[in-house]
Amino acid sequence: MRGIVAARNVARLLAGVALTTLLPIQAEAQTEPADAKAATAPGDAAAAAQDDILVTARRTTERLQDVPIAVTAFTGDALASRSVDTLDQIAKYTPNIRFDGAAALSGGNYNATVFIRGVGQNDFAIFSDPGVGFYVDDVYYARSIGSVLDAVDLDSVQVLRGPQGTLFGKNTIGGAVLITTGQPDTQDLSGKIEGTYGSFNRIDVKGYVNIPIVSDRVALRISGSSINRDGYVKRLIDGGTEGNRNADSIRAKLRIKVTDDLTIDIGGDYTRARENSAPSKLIAVGNAPGITGIPFLSNYNRYIAPTLGITAPNGANTLNASYITNDPFTTYATGRNRNDLDLWGVQGVIRYAFGNAEIKSVTAYRDLKAGFNRDGDNTPFTFRETVNDDKQWQFSQELQLTGKAVDNRLSYVLGAYYFKEKASDIARADLALGLQPPLALTPPYTPAVFIENYTDNYSYAFFGQASFEIVPKLNIEVGARYNKDHKVFTSINTRQRDNVQFINVTRAKGWSAFTPHVGVNYKPNRDILLYASYSRGFKQGGFNGRPLADAAEVTAYEPETLDSYEIGIKADLLDHTLTANLAGFHSIYKNIQLTVNQTPQNFVANAAAGRINGFELELVARPARWFTANASLGYLDAKYTSIGQGLGPTQILPITLASKFVKTPEFTATAGAEISHEFEKAGKLSLRGDVTVYSRIYEDVGNTALITEPGYVLANARLTYTLPGNAIQLSGFVTNLTNALYLASGNASPAFGLAEVSYGRPREWGISASYRF
């Protein structure tokens, strides 16, 4: 299905069906106990009641229905029942989030672009910071590269929507994703092994083992995976593929309970991927709406292409539209086909409980090495290709003090945080290789360059938040964070044609931010929560690292801020058979860091201000032990309120006040249901289906029509049989059931006369078997 003629009506219809279906349901509530150690997803058939859904959105463990924040949470089992194998797929089940696994211009499968409520970052470069924070076992992942994690041995995934600047700090201006992996159990020996076979020769093996070493005191948990799948895009000339999977990972955790009050967790993980480039597809060449290619493309075809001995499919010796294939999953690309990742880290967590409080220390070191290539012209010509080799290491230390006082009427969190990182990007931009000024552009860009970018960053912060019950059932909440950042950035550019260094510049700057939070909530009874809040978030500033003319392009841009006002209600209704959570928000967005990727126009500038209004509705019905249903609807009305200008002489903004926000569909909607039947002495059979609807999505800030996704529908289904004893489980599943064709990302370059896109994965099937002990 290519698009949606009336995405708004479809979303409204879906919401209406969900409401009329779920609201009248009155039946016996499900009473089977859930695992209280993890967050349980709305719609999870294993959940007993909303009482068992636990989250850590306020740095302490609480019932989801007691937390005055818009949160969607999933257990590892809930993700598996939805056939989620990488974290970018959680967006299909969460309102107002857009999570793409292959950033435009990168060629990397692990380079995330994440937007929540219209706020995020559409670039993977080391000088660009994400707008949504990722935390794995309380450790912040600073780079978008490597953020598309495989779903292996997960306890829970929580999506916090809206700015989280007080408790989680910088670069959580859009929200935060909290990932908790499986924790060691000091009492029971347990484990799981699972194998999957499916489309594109998919063969996955993953599992874990938990080993108590000293009963109730010491335990070791080891998990690992091997993920393998052929690519779904075929390269017609060299016979290769793009979009494959070939990744191995291992994680180990040691838990030591020194005393009942003192626990030490030590862990380490390593991921190694050796894959092909992310999928890319040429869709336009020259003089198409939104692109021109004059004079770059015309001069290249006149002076360079005819000398290379390359013949296009139409018989010409130029780069022309005959390289556009009729199949969305084929390409004439011939550039190096590479997407390598080595990601590892170690961490230590110490918890000490005393009285009615706990102090927690999280110390972590992480190391990243990634290499990826992109053939942006998708032809045998070397007209628009990039090569990136990135390295990054980071060290972080966080201290938290949490507790209760004043007869448990006061809950508080106090903390301090330190972060240090160094990163490098050694890149090559093969742009119109062979074409020299003055035949290129005006001003005289140097298209083919060797690029060296280095960044050296540190930050520290102090934060605190407290909630006080001023009268029974009425709480006020106040918090604040002070954050100090400092960056040193070096950019060195060398012309390929004569190996002359024409840019060598170092910039340094510091920023500070104060991010308060104020809220009030009223809980008339255990089943109803009403809340209102104000929160501020920020994304730190930086420097432009893609100069093609001179050092004046290496401009500094300032932090962006978001002030968000939110009201909401969380309710358990109809004797706990229906849960309804509704949040509405108004956000004021200032100093927006607009990312323009229209080579040679590649820059970031604080070029706009805006406002974002919207709401999110999530419903879960549990009328019986054998049936659950869920639905959600997200709505966003995002508008620019002012437009500025670029920071440098060549930075021209492709937007107006009428432009739409990038990666911000007006509507997102989901609906799902799971039915199950237990056979007497013959096990259990479960069937789950999910549908996700997106309205129009603009893939670039310029709203280029060629690379705009008009909207689409995705459907998944999974059938699971659990043998008696619950040890063995067999499943069959289909993702993208209707084989919908949709854009995951795209890029258009008016100067080069090209437009390219990456399509999402087609329909796939699989079967899996697991054994748990």
mmCIF file with all atom_site columns, C-alpha atoms in Angstrom, residues 251-326:
data_model
loop_
_atom_site.group_PDB
_atom_site.id
_atom_site.type_symbol
_atom_site.label_atom_id
_atom_site.label_alt_id
_atom_site.label_comp_id
_atom_site.label_asym_id
_atom_site.label_entity_id
_atom_site.label_seq_id
_atom_site.pdbx_PDB_ins_code
_atom_site.Cartn_x
_atom_site.Cartn_y
_atom_site.Cartn_z
_atom_site.occupancy
_atom_site.B_iso_or_equiv
_atom_site.pdbx_formal_charge
_atom_site.auth_seq_id
_atom_site.auth_comp_id
_atom_site.auth_asym_id
_atom_site.auth_atom_id
_atom_site.pdbx_PDB_model_num
ATOM 1  C CA . ARG A 1 251 ? 26.438 -9.354  27.701  1.00 0.00 ? 251 ARG A CA 1
ATOM 2  C CA . ALA A 1 252 ? 27.468 -10.494 31.187  1.00 0.00 ? 252 ALA A CA 1
ATOM 3  C CA . LYS A 1 253 ? 26.301 -9.211  34.568  1.00 0.00 ? 253 LYS A CA 1
ATOM 4  C CA . LEU A 1 254 ? 27.549 -10.144 38.008  1.00 0.00 ? 254 LEU A CA 1
ATOM 5  C CA . ARG A 1 255 ? 25.420 -9.264  41.042  1.00 0.00 ? 255 ARG A CA 1
ATOM 6  C CA . ILE A 1 256 ? 26.911 -9.295  44.520  1.00 0.00 ? 256 ILE A CA 1
ATOM 7  C CA . LYS A 1 257 ? 24.618 -8.770  47.499  1.00 0.00 ? 257 LYS A CA 1
ATOM 8  C CA . VAL A 1 258 ? 27.227 -7.889  50.110  1.00 0.00 ? 258 VAL A CA 1
ATOM 9  C CA . THR A 1 259 ? 24.488 -7.402  52.689  1.00 0.00 ? 259 THR A CA 1
ATOM 10 C CA . ASP A 1 260 ? 20.745 -7.020  52.510  1.00 0.00 ? 260 ASP A CA 1
ATOM 11 C CA . ASP A 1 261 ? 21.349 -3.273  52.184  1.00 0.00 ? 261 ASP A CA 1
ATOM 12 C CA . LEU A 1 262 ? 24.375 -3.195  49.866  1.00 0.00 ? 262 LEU A CA 1
ATOM 13 C CA . THR A 1 263 ? 24.309 -4.540  46.291  1.00 0.00 ? 263 THR A CA 1
ATOM 14 C CA . ILE A 1 264 ? 27.034 -4.293  43.639  1.00 0.00 ? 264 ILE A CA 1
ATOM 15 C CA . ASP A 1 265 ? 26.342 -4.974  39.953  1.00 0.00 ? 265 ASP A CA 1
ATOM 16 C CA . ILE A 1 266 ? 29.227 -5.267  37.495  1.00 0.00 ? 266 ILE A CA 1
ATOM 17 C CA . GLY A 1 267 ? 28.553 -5.728  33.802  1.00 0.00 ? 267 GLY A CA 1
ATOM 18 C CA . GLY A 1 268 ? 30.000 -5.640  30.337  1.00 0.00 ? 268 GLY A CA 1
ATOM 19 C CA . ASP A 1 269 ? 28.695 -5.999  26.794  1.00 0.00 ? 269 ASP A CA 1
ATOM 20 C CA . TYR A 1 270 ? 30.039 -6.255  23.247  1.00 0.00 ? 270 TYR A CA 1
ATOM 21 C CA . THR A 1 271 ? 28.310 -6.026  19.873  1.00 0.00 ? 271 THR A CA 1
ATOM 22 C CA . ARG A 1 272 ? 29.998 -6.777  16.553  1.00 0.00 ? 272 ARG A CA 1
ATOM 23 C CA . ALA A 1 273 ? 28.244 -6.189  13.220  1.00 0.00 ? 273 ALA A CA 1
ATOM 24 C CA . ARG A 1 274 ? 29.679 -6.769  9.752   1.00 0.00 ? 274 ARG A CA 1
ATOM 25 C CA . GLU A 1 275 ? 26.876 -5.819  7.419   1.00 0.00 ? 275 GLU A CA 1
ATOM 26 C CA . ASN A 1 276 ? 26.222 -4.213  4.068   1.00 0.00 ? 276 ASN A CA 1
ATOM 27 C CA . SER A 1 277 ? 25.137 -0.609  3.635   1.00 0.00 ? 277 SER A CA 1
ATOM 28 C CA . ALA A 1 278 ? 21.662 0.569   4.503   1.00 0.00 ? 278 ALA A CA 1
ATOM 29 C CA . PRO A 1 279 ? 19.244 0.364   1.555   1.00 0.00 ? 279 PRO A CA 1
ATOM 30 C CA . SER A 1 280 ? 19.236 3.210   -0.953  1.00 0.00 ? 280 SER A CA 1
ATOM 31 C CA . LYS A 1 281 ? 17.129 3.774   -4.050  1.00 0.00 ? 281 LYS A CA 1
ATOM 32 C CA . LEU A 1 282 ? 17.471 6.430   -6.775  1.00 0.00 ? 282 LEU A CA 1
ATOM 33 C CA . ILE A 1 283 ? 14.107 8.043   -7.578  1.00 0.00 ? 283 ILE A CA 1
ATOM 34 C CA . ALA A 1 284 ? 14.955 11.215  -9.556  1.00 0.00 ? 284 ALA A CA 1
ATOM 35 C CA . VAL A 1 285 ? 17.745 12.599  -11.748 1.00 0.00 ? 285 VAL A CA 1
ATOM 36 C CA . GLY A 1 286 ? 17.843 16.243  -12.874 1.00 0.00 ? 286 GLY A CA 1
ATOM 37 C CA . ASN A 1 287 ? 15.083 18.775  -13.493 1.00 0.00 ? 287 ASN A CA 1
ATOM 38 C CA . ALA A 1 288 ? 12.528 16.936  -11.368 1.00 0.00 ? 288 ALA A CA 1
ATOM 39 C CA . PRO A 1 289 ? 10.307 18.966  -9.017  1.00 0.00 ? 289 PRO A CA 1
ATOM 40 C CA . GLY A 1 290 ? 12.482 20.135  -6.147  1.00 0.00 ? 290 GLY A CA 1
ATOM 41 C CA . ILE A 1 291 ? 15.822 19.378  -7.833  1.00 0.00 ? 291 ILE A CA 1
ATOM 42 C CA . THR A 1 292 ? 17.673 20.879  -10.806 1.00 0.00 ? 292 THR A CA 1
ATOM 43 C CA . GLY A 1 293 ? 21.237 19.576  -11.023 1.00 0.00 ? 293 GLY A CA 1
ATOM 44 C CA . ILE A 1 294 ? 22.413 22.661  -12.888 1.00 0.00 ? 294 ILE A CA 1
ATOM 45 C CA . PRO A 1 295 ? 25.306 23.155  -13.348 1.00 0.00 ? 295 PRO A CA 1
ATOM 46 C CA . PHE A 1 296 ? 26.756 20.290  -11.304 1.00 0.00 ? 296 PHE A CA 1
ATOM 47 C CA . LEU A 1 297 ? 25.056 17.406  -13.088 1.00 0.00 ? 297 LEU A CA 1
ATOM 48 C CA . SER A 1 298 ? 25.151 18.938  -16.569 1.00 0.00 ? 298 SER A CA 1
ATOM 49 C CA . ASN A 1 299 ? 28.832 19.821  -16.324 1.00 0.00 ? 299 ASN A CA 1
ATOM 50 C CA . TYR A 1 300 ? 29.666 16.374  -14.928 1.00 0.00 ? 300 TYR A CA 1
ATOM 51 C CA . ASN A 1 301 ? 27.800 14.713  -17.794 1.00 0.00 ? 301 ASN A CA 1
ATOM 52 C CA . ARG A 1 302 ? 29.494 17.013  -20.298 1.00 0.00 ? 302 ARG A CA 1
ATOM 53 C CA . TYR A 1 303 ? 33.120 16.882  -19.154 1.00 0.00 ? 303 TYR A CA 1
ATOM 54 C CA . ILE A 1 304 ? 33.614 13.844  -16.876 1.00 0.00 ? 304 ILE A CA 1
ATOM 55 C CA . ALA A 1 305 ? 31.089 11.038  -17.440 1.00 0.00 ? 305 ALA A CA 1
ATOM 56 C CA . PRO A 1 306 ? 31.868 10.465  -21.171 1.00 0.00 ? 306 PRO A CA 1
ATOM 57 C CA . THR A 1 307 ? 35.551 9.828   -20.352 1.00 0.00 ? 307 THR A CA 1
ATOM 58 C CA . LEU A 1 308 ? 34.879 6.993   -17.887 1.00 0.00 ? 308 LEU A CA 1
ATOM 59 C CA . GLY A 1 309 ? 33.711 4.261   -20.278 1.00 0.00 ? 309 GLY A CA 1
ATOM 60 C CA . ILE A 1 310 ? 30.467 3.677   -18.364 1.00 0.00 ? 310 ILE A CA 1
ATOM 61 C CA . THR A 1 311 ? 27.306 2.966   -20.339 1.00 0.00 ? 311 THR A CA 1
ATOM 62 C CA . ALA A 1 312 ? 23.913 3.700   -18.805 1.00 0.00 ? 312 ALA A CA 1
ATOM 63 C CA . PRO A 1 313 ? 20.947 1.322   -19.268 1.00 0.00 ? 313 PRO A CA 1
ATOM 64 C CA . ASN A 1 314 ? 19.648 3.557   -22.103 1.00 0.00 ? 314 ASN A CA 1
ATOM 65 C CA . GLY A 1 315 ? 22.988 3.318   -23.956 1.00 0.00 ? 315 GLY A CA 1
ATOM 66 C CA . ALA A 1 316 ? 24.232 6.819   -23.116 1.00 0.00 ? 316 ALA A CA 1
ATOM 67 C CA . ASN A 1 317 ? 27.527 7.433   -21.352 1.00 0.00 ? 317 ASN A CA 1
ATOM 68 C CA . THR A 1 318 ? 25.997 9.872   -18.861 1.00 0.00 ? 318 THR A CA 1
ATOM 69 C CA . LEU A 1 319 ? 24.403 9.745   -15.437 1.00 0.00 ? 319 LEU A CA 1
ATOM 70 C CA . ASN A 1 320 ? 20.747 9.907   -16.400 1.00 0.00 ? 320 ASN A CA 1
ATOM 71 C CA . ALA A 1 321 ? 17.254 8.809   -15.407 1.00 0.00 ? 321 ALA A CA 1
ATOM 72 C CA . SER A 1 322 ? 17.615 5.356   -16.963 1.00 0.00 ? 322 SER A CA 1
ATOM 73 C CA . TYR A 1 323 ? 19.340 4.333   -13.716 1.00 0.00 ? 323 TYR A CA 1
ATOM 74 C CA . ILE A 1 324 ? 15.968 4.610   -11.951 1.00 0.00 ? 324 ILE A CA 1
ATOM 75 C CA . THR A 1 325 ? 14.657 1.050   -11.728 1.00 0.00 ? 325 THR A CA 1
ATOM 76 C CA . ASN A 1 326 ? 11.011 -0.004  -11.718 1.00 0.00 ? 326 ASN A CA 1
#
